[in-house]
DNA sequence: AAGGCTGGCAACCGCGGATTC
DNA sequence: GGAATCCGCGGTTGCCAGCCT
């Protein structure tokens, strides 16, 4: 497995920020010739850069279809949901956000979202309440208050606080999913983060056993819905025909109709 | 006013999968 | 089949502007 020869110790190749002149050369070249082989591009475009640097500059900054500006709330939610399923697979996440770049999303995650999740004590890696020592220190402060209030066993208090936090997180995710269902946003990418969060146990998906799979999913959702605290509204607006598992059934059926080797099975598995 | 700190972002690095020879 | 090369990805670094003390 060889490594790219484009390296820092290559003294002939320029590094660092791009000048407007370099940008223009790169854009002009790609507009007329396409990028072709990135390796040979710099030479042909008259740039003293390595191909890798050119590719990065093009994909992260110069591409004409790049959407600049702040992330909308919808985009932010989508990123969080996708991240909860896909983890740091920025390239996969970015495929659901047209006009954004993986670098942009990665930076956005590391600077904004991570902090936003950490603040209420959500682990940005697992999307579950944090259990590390720092966070437990904070919990211990709450614990003192709780103990003064009702003389609970300290351990019971910790467990209760963590369980409450987990339930709140789950409830919030389910609520988001309901909203998406209700606004008829059937883009599967919006469902994947949310719905899978509702299935704490690993669900085996058997190829060619659709009814069985659907029943497992149904049971799983019913079970989890029963566990949720009363935060999820049961008003007529939310308790509509299109329940979560029905939506999932539909997705799975569409999936199976596609021929099986599916993205959904991959995610569920 | 100046120095330190922090957040945001562009760019680089190195790894590993895919492709070519 | 295996070595060489290319490409893309994710992690990390470094710079800069704005804020704080």
mmCIF file of C-alpha atoms (C1' of nucleotides) in Angstrom:
data_model
loop_
_atom_site.group_PDB
_atom_site.id
_atom_site.type_symbol
_atom_site.label_atom_id
_atom_site.label_comp_id
_atom_site.label_asym_id
_atom_site.label_seq_id
_atom_site.Cartn_x
_atom_site.Cartn_y
_atom_site.Cartn_z
ATOM 1 C CA UNK A 1 0.000 0.000 0.000
ATOM 2 C CA UNK A 2 1.938 2.996 -1.226
ATOM 3 C CA UNK A 3 1.573 6.487 0.012
ATOM 4 C CA UNK A 4 0.904 9.576 -1.952
ATOM 5 C CA UNK A 5 4.141 11.333 -2.919
ATOM 6 C CA UNK A 6 2.512 14.669 -2.118
ATOM 7 C CA UNK A 7 4.156 15.381 1.214
ATOM 8 C CA UNK A 8 5.337 18.212 3.404
ATOM 9 C CA UNK A 9 8.989 17.435 2.781
ATOM 10 C CA UNK A 10 8.569 18.079 -0.900
ATOM 11 C CA UNK A 11 10.226 21.494 -0.837
ATOM 12 C CA UNK A 12 9.340 22.339 -4.451
ATOM 13 C CA UNK A 13 5.631 22.345 -3.849
ATOM 14 C CA UNK A 14 3.985 25.396 -2.405
ATOM 15 C CA UNK A 15 1.904 25.007 0.730
ATOM 16 C CA UNK A 16 -0.318 27.241 2.786
ATOM 17 C CA UNK A 17 -3.089 29.624 1.826
ATOM 18 C CA UNK A 18 -4.099 29.941 -1.783
ATOM 19 C CA UNK A 19 -3.740 33.258 -3.589
ATOM 20 C CA UNK A 20 -6.527 34.654 -5.796
ATOM 21 C CA UNK A 21 -4.236 34.106 -8.762
ATOM 22 C CA UNK A 22 -3.839 30.421 -7.964
ATOM 23 C CA UNK A 23 -7.566 30.095 -7.441
ATOM 24 C CA UNK A 24 -8.223 31.645 -10.817
ATOM 25 C CA UNK A 25 -5.766 29.326 -12.547
ATOM 26 C CA UNK A 26 -7.366 26.303 -10.964
ATOM 27 C CA UNK A 27 -10.912 27.385 -11.751
ATOM 28 C CA UNK A 28 -10.018 28.279 -15.331
ATOM 29 C CA UNK A 29 -8.309 24.990 -15.900
ATOM 30 C CA UNK A 30 -11.088 22.850 -14.445
ATOM 31 C CA UNK A 31 -13.779 24.826 -16.224
ATOM 32 C CA UNK A 32 -12.197 24.160 -19.589
ATOM 33 C CA UNK A 33 -10.665 20.725 -19.078
ATOM 34 C CA UNK A 34 -12.304 19.164 -16.053
ATOM 35 C CA UNK A 35 -10.031 18.041 -13.258
ATOM 36 C CA UNK A 36 -9.046 14.742 -14.859
ATOM 37 C CA UNK A 37 -6.125 13.309 -12.953
ATOM 38 C CA UNK A 38 -5.473 15.415 -9.900
ATOM 39 C CA UNK A 39 -1.879 14.372 -9.918
ATOM 40 C CA UNK A 40 -1.134 15.798 -13.313
ATOM 41 C CA UNK A 41 -3.458 18.774 -12.970
ATOM 42 C CA UNK A 42 -1.100 21.227 -11.205
ATOM 43 C CA UNK A 43 1.533 20.935 -13.894
ATOM 44 C CA UNK A 44 -0.958 21.337 -16.708
ATOM 45 C CA UNK A 45 -2.683 24.242 -14.966
ATOM 46 C CA UNK A 46 0.599 25.967 -14.221
ATOM 47 C CA UNK A 47 0.290 25.619 -10.488
ATOM 48 C CA UNK A 48 3.118 24.921 -8.106
ATOM 49 C CA UNK A 49 0.930 22.794 -5.852
ATOM 50 C CA UNK A 50 0.447 19.114 -5.337
ATOM 51 C CA UNK A 51 -2.640 17.496 -6.819
ATOM 52 C CA UNK A 52 -4.001 16.764 -3.450
ATOM 53 C CA UNK A 53 -3.907 20.403 -2.465
ATOM 54 C CA UNK A 54 -5.675 21.328 -5.712
ATOM 55 C CA UNK A 55 -8.398 18.763 -5.123
ATOM 56 C CA UNK A 56 -8.944 20.010 -1.591
ATOM 57 C CA UNK A 57 -9.089 23.632 -2.698
ATOM 58 C CA UNK A 58 -11.553 22.781 -5.429
ATOM 59 C CA UNK A 59 -13.854 20.532 -3.435
ATOM 60 C CA UNK A 60 -13.873 22.647 -0.290
ATOM 61 C CA UNK A 61 -13.833 26.138 -1.681
ATOM 62 C CA UNK A 62 -13.896 26.759 -5.413
ATOM 63 C CA UNK A 63 -16.576 24.339 -6.605
ATOM 64 C CA UNK A 64 -19.415 26.381 -8.091
ATOM 65 C CA UNK A 65 -22.183 24.480 -6.312
ATOM 66 C CA UNK A 66 -20.925 25.181 -2.821
ATOM 67 C CA UNK A 67 -23.481 26.642 -0.486
ATOM 68 C CA UNK A 68 -21.888 29.264 1.705
ATOM 69 C CA UNK A 69 -23.168 30.780 4.883
ATOM 70 C CA UNK A 70 -24.476 29.602 8.195
ATOM 71 C CA UNK A 71 -26.094 26.230 8.686
ATOM 72 C CA UNK A 72 -29.848 26.379 9.075
ATOM 73 C CA UNK A 73 -31.578 24.804 12.038
ATOM 74 C CA UNK A 74 -32.870 22.027 9.767
ATOM 75 C CA UNK A 75 -29.379 21.318 8.533
ATOM 76 C CA UNK A 76 -28.089 21.250 12.079
ATOM 77 C CA UNK A 77 -30.764 18.783 13.165
ATOM 78 C CA UNK A 78 -30.093 16.651 10.158
ATOM 79 C CA UNK A 79 -26.378 16.610 10.881
ATOM 80 C CA UNK A 80 -26.975 15.580 14.479
ATOM 81 C CA UNK A 81 -29.364 12.832 13.441
ATOM 82 C CA UNK A 82 -27.090 11.524 10.740
ATOM 83 C CA UNK A 83 -24.113 11.664 13.057
ATOM 84 C CA UNK A 84 -25.963 9.613 15.651
ATOM 85 C CA UNK A 85 -26.130 6.782 13.118
ATOM 86 C CA UNK A 86 -23.111 7.253 10.929
ATOM 87 C CA UNK A 87 -20.626 8.660 13.425
ATOM 88 C CA UNK A 88 -17.776 10.677 11.955
ATOM 89 C CA UNK A 89 -18.517 9.498 8.429
ATOM 90 C CA UNK A 90 -18.493 13.031 7.097
ATOM 91 C CA UNK A 91 -18.509 11.939 3.498
ATOM 92 C CA UNK A 92 -21.700 9.948 4.110
ATOM 93 C CA UNK A 93 -23.267 12.786 6.048
ATOM 94 C CA UNK A 94 -22.387 15.353 3.420
ATOM 95 C CA UNK A 95 -24.102 13.307 0.730
ATOM 96 C CA UNK A 96 -27.396 14.289 2.389
ATOM 97 C CA UNK A 97 -26.540 17.974 2.483
ATOM 98 C CA UNK A 98 -26.167 19.201 -1.067
ATOM 99 C CA UNK A 99 -23.881 22.186 -1.456
ATOM 100 C CA UNK A 100 -22.001 21.554 1.764
ATOM 101 C CA UNK A 101 -18.547 20.077 2.069
ATOM 102 C CA UNK A 102 -17.340 17.407 4.415
ATOM 103 C CA UNK A 103 -14.745 19.781 5.792
ATOM 104 C CA UNK A 104 -17.377 22.401 6.468
ATOM 105 C CA UNK A 105 -19.601 19.911 8.264
ATOM 106 C CA UNK A 106 -16.695 18.515 10.204
ATOM 107 C CA UNK A 107 -15.678 22.001 11.327
ATOM 108 C CA UNK A 108 -19.257 22.871 12.124
ATOM 109 C CA UNK A 109 -19.571 19.737 14.186
ATOM 110 C CA UNK A 110 -16.359 20.283 16.084
ATOM 111 C CA UNK A 111 -16.967 23.939 16.837
ATOM 112 C CA UNK A 112 -20.733 24.285 17.259
ATOM 113 C CA UNK A 113 -22.592 21.036 17.629
ATOM 114 C CA UNK A 114 -20.152 19.254 19.875
ATOM 115 C CA UNK A 115 -20.299 22.054 22.389
ATOM 116 C CA UNK A 116 -24.030 22.304 22.079
ATOM 117 C CA UNK A 117 -24.407 18.619 22.929
ATOM 118 C CA UNK A 118 -21.790 18.675 25.666
ATOM 119 C CA UNK A 119 -23.497 21.518 27.464
ATOM 120 C CA UNK A 120 -26.564 19.544 28.544
ATOM 121 C CA UNK A 121 -24.321 16.548 29.170
ATOM 122 C CA UNK A 122 -24.820 14.610 25.950
ATOM 123 C CA UNK A 123 -21.798 12.686 24.733
ATOM 124 C CA UNK A 124 -21.281 13.848 21.125
ATOM 125 C CA UNK A 125 -19.812 10.457 20.188
ATOM 126 C CA UNK A 126 -22.556 8.248 21.525
ATOM 127 C CA UNK A 127 -25.386 10.799 21.589
ATOM 128 C CA UNK A 128 -26.220 9.509 25.023
ATOM 129 C CA UNK A 129 -25.850 11.121 28.416
ATOM 130 C CA UNK A 130 -22.235 11.347 29.396
ATOM 131 C CA UNK A 131 -20.912 9.016 32.074
ATOM 132 C CA UNK A 132 -17.332 10.263 32.292
ATOM 133 C CA UNK A 133 -15.913 11.551 35.543
ATOM 134 C CA UNK A 134 -16.099 15.242 34.714
ATOM 135 C CA UNK A 135 -19.738 14.961 34.017
ATOM 136 C CA UNK A 136 -20.332 12.833 37.053
ATOM 137 C CA UNK A 137 -18.768 15.608 39.073
ATOM 138 C CA UNK A 138 -21.506 17.884 37.828
ATOM 139 C CA UNK A 139 -24.048 15.240 38.635
ATOM 140 C CA UNK A 140 -22.621 15.034 42.142
ATOM 141 C CA UNK A 141 -23.532 18.665 42.619
ATOM 142 C CA UNK A 142 -27.092 17.928 41.606
ATOM 143 C CA UNK A 143 -26.953 14.923 43.830
ATOM 144 C CA UNK A 144 -26.290 17.048 46.891
ATOM 145 C CA UNK A 145 -29.362 19.093 46.118
ATOM 146 C CA UNK A 146 -31.433 16.008 45.489
ATOM 147 C CA UNK A 147 -30.291 14.407 48.723
ATOM 148 C CA UNK A 148 -31.033 17.472 50.745
ATOM 149 C CA UNK A 149 -34.450 17.496 49.191
ATOM 150 C CA UNK A 150 -35.589 13.931 49.667
ATOM 151 C CA UNK A 151 -32.833 11.972 51.404
ATOM 152 C CA UNK A 152 -32.440 9.544 48.529
ATOM 153 C CA UNK A 153 -29.730 6.952 48.453
ATOM 154 C CA UNK A 154 -26.809 8.624 46.578
ATOM 155 C CA UNK A 155 -26.423 5.804 44.070
ATOM 156 C CA UNK A 156 -30.139 5.710 43.418
ATOM 157 C CA UNK A 157 -29.991 9.427 42.775
ATOM 158 C CA UNK A 158 -27.194 9.063 40.229
ATOM 159 C CA UNK A 159 -29.004 6.253 38.457
ATOM 160 C CA UNK A 160 -32.222 8.167 38.418
ATOM 161 C CA UNK A 161 -30.585 11.309 37.049
ATOM 162 C CA UNK A 162 -28.892 9.335 34.292
ATOM 163 C CA UNK A 163 -32.029 7.406 33.453
ATOM 164 C CA UNK A 164 -34.002 10.633 33.305
ATOM 165 C CA UNK A 165 -31.432 12.177 30.999
ATOM 166 C CA UNK A 166 -31.501 9.133 28.723
ATOM 167 C CA UNK A 167 -35.261 9.180 28.575
ATOM 168 C CA UNK A 168 -35.287 12.863 27.803
ATOM 169 C CA UNK A 169 -32.857 12.354 24.951
ATOM 170 C CA UNK A 170 -34.927 9.497 23.555
ATOM 171 C CA UNK A 171 -38.120 11.435 23.902
ATOM 172 C CA UNK A 172 -36.605 14.376 22.094
ATOM 173 C CA UNK A 173 -35.488 12.151 19.228
ATOM 174 C CA UNK A 174 -38.897 10.550 18.940
ATOM 175 C CA UNK A 175 -40.497 13.951 18.986
ATOM 176 C CA UNK A 176 -38.260 15.054 16.127
ATOM 177 C CA UNK A 177 -39.191 11.952 14.189
ATOM 178 C CA UNK A 178 -42.885 12.610 14.715
ATOM 179 C CA UNK A 179 -42.435 16.128 13.402
ATOM 180 C CA UNK A 180 -40.735 14.869 10.305
ATOM 181 C CA UNK A 181 -43.431 12.263 9.727
ATOM 182 C CA UNK A 182 -46.127 14.841 10.178
ATOM 183 C CA UNK A 183 -44.631 17.294 7.765
ATOM 184 C CA UNK A 184 -44.438 14.482 5.213
ATOM 185 C CA UNK A 185 -40.721 14.814 4.868
ATOM 186 C CA UNK A 186 -40.098 11.371 3.517
ATOM 187 C CA UNK A 187 -36.433 11.824 2.801
ATOM 188 C CA UNK A 188 -35.043 8.656 4.354
ATOM 189 C CA UNK A 189 -31.939 10.433 5.508
ATOM 190 C CA UNK A 190 -34.033 12.358 7.974
ATOM 191 C CA UNK A 191 -35.443 9.197 9.407
ATOM 192 C CA UNK A 192 -32.374 7.130 9.763
ATOM 193 C CA UNK A 193 -30.789 8.969 12.657
ATOM 194 C CA UNK A 194 -33.943 9.291 14.605
ATOM 195 C CA UNK A 195 -35.536 5.957 14.143
ATOM 196 C CA UNK A 196 -32.513 3.839 14.836
ATOM 197 C CA UNK A 197 -32.041 5.694 18.075
ATOM 198 C CA UNK A 198 -35.291 4.192 19.208
ATOM 199 C CA UNK A 199 -33.972 0.661 18.995
ATOM 200 C CA UNK A 200 -31.529 0.158 21.828
ATOM 201 C CA UNK A 201 -31.100 -3.546 21.187
ATOM 202 C CA UNK A 202 -29.508 -4.852 18.053
ATOM 203 C CA UNK A 203 -32.232 -5.918 15.642
ATOM 204 C CA UNK A 204 -31.355 -8.892 13.466
ATOM 205 C CA UNK A 205 -32.539 -8.414 9.910
ATOM 206 C CA UNK A 206 -32.910 -11.645 8.029
ATOM 207 C CA UNK A 207 -32.675 -11.483 4.280
ATOM 208 C CA UNK A 208 -35.829 -12.801 2.662
ATOM 209 C CA UNK A 209 -37.848 -12.789 5.863
ATOM 210 C CA UNK A 210 -39.670 -9.534 5.487
ATOM 211 C CA UNK A 211 -42.711 -10.160 7.714
ATOM 212 C CA UNK A 212 -40.466 -11.350 10.488
ATOM 213 C CA UNK A 213 -38.289 -8.277 10.185
ATOM 214 C CA UNK A 214 -41.257 -6.004 10.211
ATOM 215 C CA UNK A 215 -42.671 -7.648 13.310
ATOM 216 C CA UNK A 216 -39.355 -7.272 15.080
ATOM 217 C CA UNK A 217 -39.257 -3.603 14.194
ATOM 218 C CA UNK A 218 -42.881 -3.161 15.193
ATOM 219 C CA UNK A 219 -42.290 -4.824 18.555
ATOM 220 C CA UNK A 220 -39.210 -2.776 19.099
ATOM 221 C CA UNK A 221 -40.966 0.493 18.467
ATOM 222 C CA UNK A 222 -43.989 -0.470 20.531
ATOM 223 C CA UNK A 223 -41.769 -1.487 23.377
ATOM 224 C CA UNK A 224 -39.804 1.731 23.244
ATOM 225 C CA UNK A 225 -42.799 3.917 22.865
ATOM 226 C CA UNK A 226 -44.150 2.368 26.036
ATOM 227 C CA UNK A 227 -40.946 3.210 27.846
ATOM 228 C CA UNK A 228 -41.038 6.851 26.950
ATOM 229 C CA UNK A 229 -42.011 9.421 29.502
ATOM 230 C CA UNK A 230 -45.033 11.562 28.880
ATOM 231 C CA UNK A 231 -43.182 14.162 26.869
ATOM 232 C CA UNK A 232 -44.422 12.920 23.530
ATOM 233 C CA UNK A 233 -47.728 14.406 22.717
ATOM 234 C CA UNK A 234 -50.585 12.025 22.043
ATOM 235 C CA UNK A 235 -52.682 14.767 20.537
ATOM 236 C CA UNK A 236 -54.465 14.057 17.242
ATOM 237 C CA UNK A 237 -51.771 16.004 15.379
ATOM 238 C CA UNK A 238 -49.121 13.516 16.331
ATOM 239 C CA UNK A 239 -51.131 10.310 16.671
ATOM 240 C CA UNK A 240 -51.766 10.015 12.975
ATOM 241 C CA UNK A 241 -52.105 7.121 10.605
ATOM 242 C CA UNK A 242 -48.486 7.165 9.674
ATOM 243 C CA UNK A 243 -46.932 5.737 12.792
ATOM 244 C CA UNK A 244 -43.233 5.213 13.055
ATOM 245 C CA UNK A 245 -43.273 1.514 12.413
ATOM 246 C CA UNK A 246 -45.570 1.899 9.457
ATOM 247 C CA UNK A 247 -43.113 4.322 7.984
ATOM 248 C CA UNK A 248 -40.336 1.886 8.620
ATOM 249 C CA UNK A 249 -42.316 -0.931 7.088
ATOM 250 C CA UNK A 250 -42.723 1.158 3.980
ATOM 251 C CA UNK A 251 -39.062 1.971 3.857
ATOM 252 C CA UNK A 252 -38.125 -1.667 4.279
ATOM 253 C CA UNK A 253 -40.554 -2.728 1.592
ATOM 254 C CA UNK A 254 -39.198 -0.154 -0.828
ATOM 255 C CA UNK A 255 -35.820 -1.370 0.132
ATOM 256 C CA UNK A 256 -36.585 -4.994 -0.537
ATOM 257 C CA UNK A 257 -38.151 -4.039 -3.845
ATOM 258 C CA UNK A 258 -34.793 -2.528 -4.753
ATOM 259 C CA UNK A 259 -33.254 -5.932 -4.603
ATOM 260 C CA UNK A 260 -31.909 -6.373 -1.160
ATOM 261 C CA UNK A 261 -28.312 -5.180 -0.863
ATOM 262 C CA UNK A 262 -29.665 -2.168 0.793
ATOM 263 C CA UNK A 263 -28.537 0.830 2.572
ATOM 264 C CA UNK A 264 -31.275 0.384 5.160
ATOM 265 C CA UNK A 265 -30.301 -3.135 6.046
ATOM 266 C CA UNK A 266 -26.737 -1.983 6.303
ATOM 267 C CA UNK A 267 -27.709 0.701 8.767
ATOM 268 C CA UNK A 268 -29.955 -1.540 10.805
ATOM 269 C CA UNK A 269 -27.423 -4.286 10.935
ATOM 270 C "C1'" DA B 1 -3.579 49.871 24.773
ATOM 271 C "C1'" DA B 2 -1.558 45.487 24.786
ATOM 272 C "C1'" DG B 3 -1.114 40.808 25.569
ATOM 273 C "C1'" DG B 4 -3.479 36.425 26.162
ATOM 274 C "C1'" DC B 5 -7.232 33.483 25.072
ATOM 275 C "C1'" DT B 6 -10.694 31.358 22.257
ATOM 276 C "C1'" DG B 7 -13.422 30.110 18.320
ATOM 277 C "C1'" DG B 8 -13.750 29.452 13.490
ATOM 278 C "C1'" DC B 9 -11.996 27.874 9.448
ATOM 279 C "C1'" DA B 10 -8.799 26.584 5.687
ATOM 280 C "C1'" DA B 11 -5.390 23.548 4.711
ATOM 281 C "C1'" DC B 12 -2.251 19.727 5.594
ATOM 282 C "C1'" DC B 13 -1.064 14.918 6.917
ATOM 283 C "C1'" DG B 14 -1.250 10.170 6.862
ATOM 284 C "C1'" DC B 15 -3.870 6.108 6.326
ATOM 285 C "C1'" DG B 16 -6.282 2.802 3.712
ATOM 286 C "C1'" DG B 17 -9.327 1.326 -0.112
ATOM 287 C "C1'" DA B 18 -9.586 1.216 -5.132
ATOM 288 C "C1'" DT B 19 -7.504 0.992 -9.398
ATOM 289 C "C1'" DT B 20 -3.921 0.224 -12.683
ATOM 290 C "C1'" DC B 21 -0.051 -2.061 -14.559
ATOM 291 C "C1'" DG C 1 -1.191 -12.003 -7.612
ATOM 292 C "C1'" DG C 2 1.237 -8.296 -6.077
ATOM 293 C "C1'" DA C 3 3.469 -3.899 -6.347
ATOM 294 C "C1'" DA C 4 2.785 0.868 -7.544
ATOM 295 C "C1'" DT C 5 -0.079 4.627 -7.840
ATOM 296 C "C1'" DC C 6 -4.156 7.351 -7.226
ATOM 297 C "C1'" DC C 7 -7.841 9.124 -4.675
ATOM 298 C "C1'" DG C 8 -10.760 10.124 -0.820
ATOM 299 C "C1'" DC C 9 -11.481 10.313 3.998
ATOM 300 C "C1'" DG C 10 -10.990 11.618 8.794
ATOM 301 C "C1'" DG C 11 -7.992 13.675 12.108
ATOM 302 C "C1'" DT C 12 -5.138 17.395 13.169
ATOM 303 C "C1'" DT C 13 -2.731 21.715 12.841
ATOM 304 C "C1'" DG C 14 -1.932 26.516 12.254
ATOM 305 C "C1'" DC C 15 -3.460 31.018 11.235
ATOM 306 C "C1'" DC C 16 -6.342 34.874 12.080
ATOM 307 C "C1'" DA C 17 -9.934 37.739 13.918
ATOM 308 C "C1'" DG C 18 -12.535 38.999 17.748
ATOM 309 C "C1'" DC C 19 -13.097 39.045 22.614
ATOM 310 C "C1'" DC C 20 -11.513 39.380 27.305
ATOM 311 C "C1'" DT C 21 -8.659 40.886 31.081
#
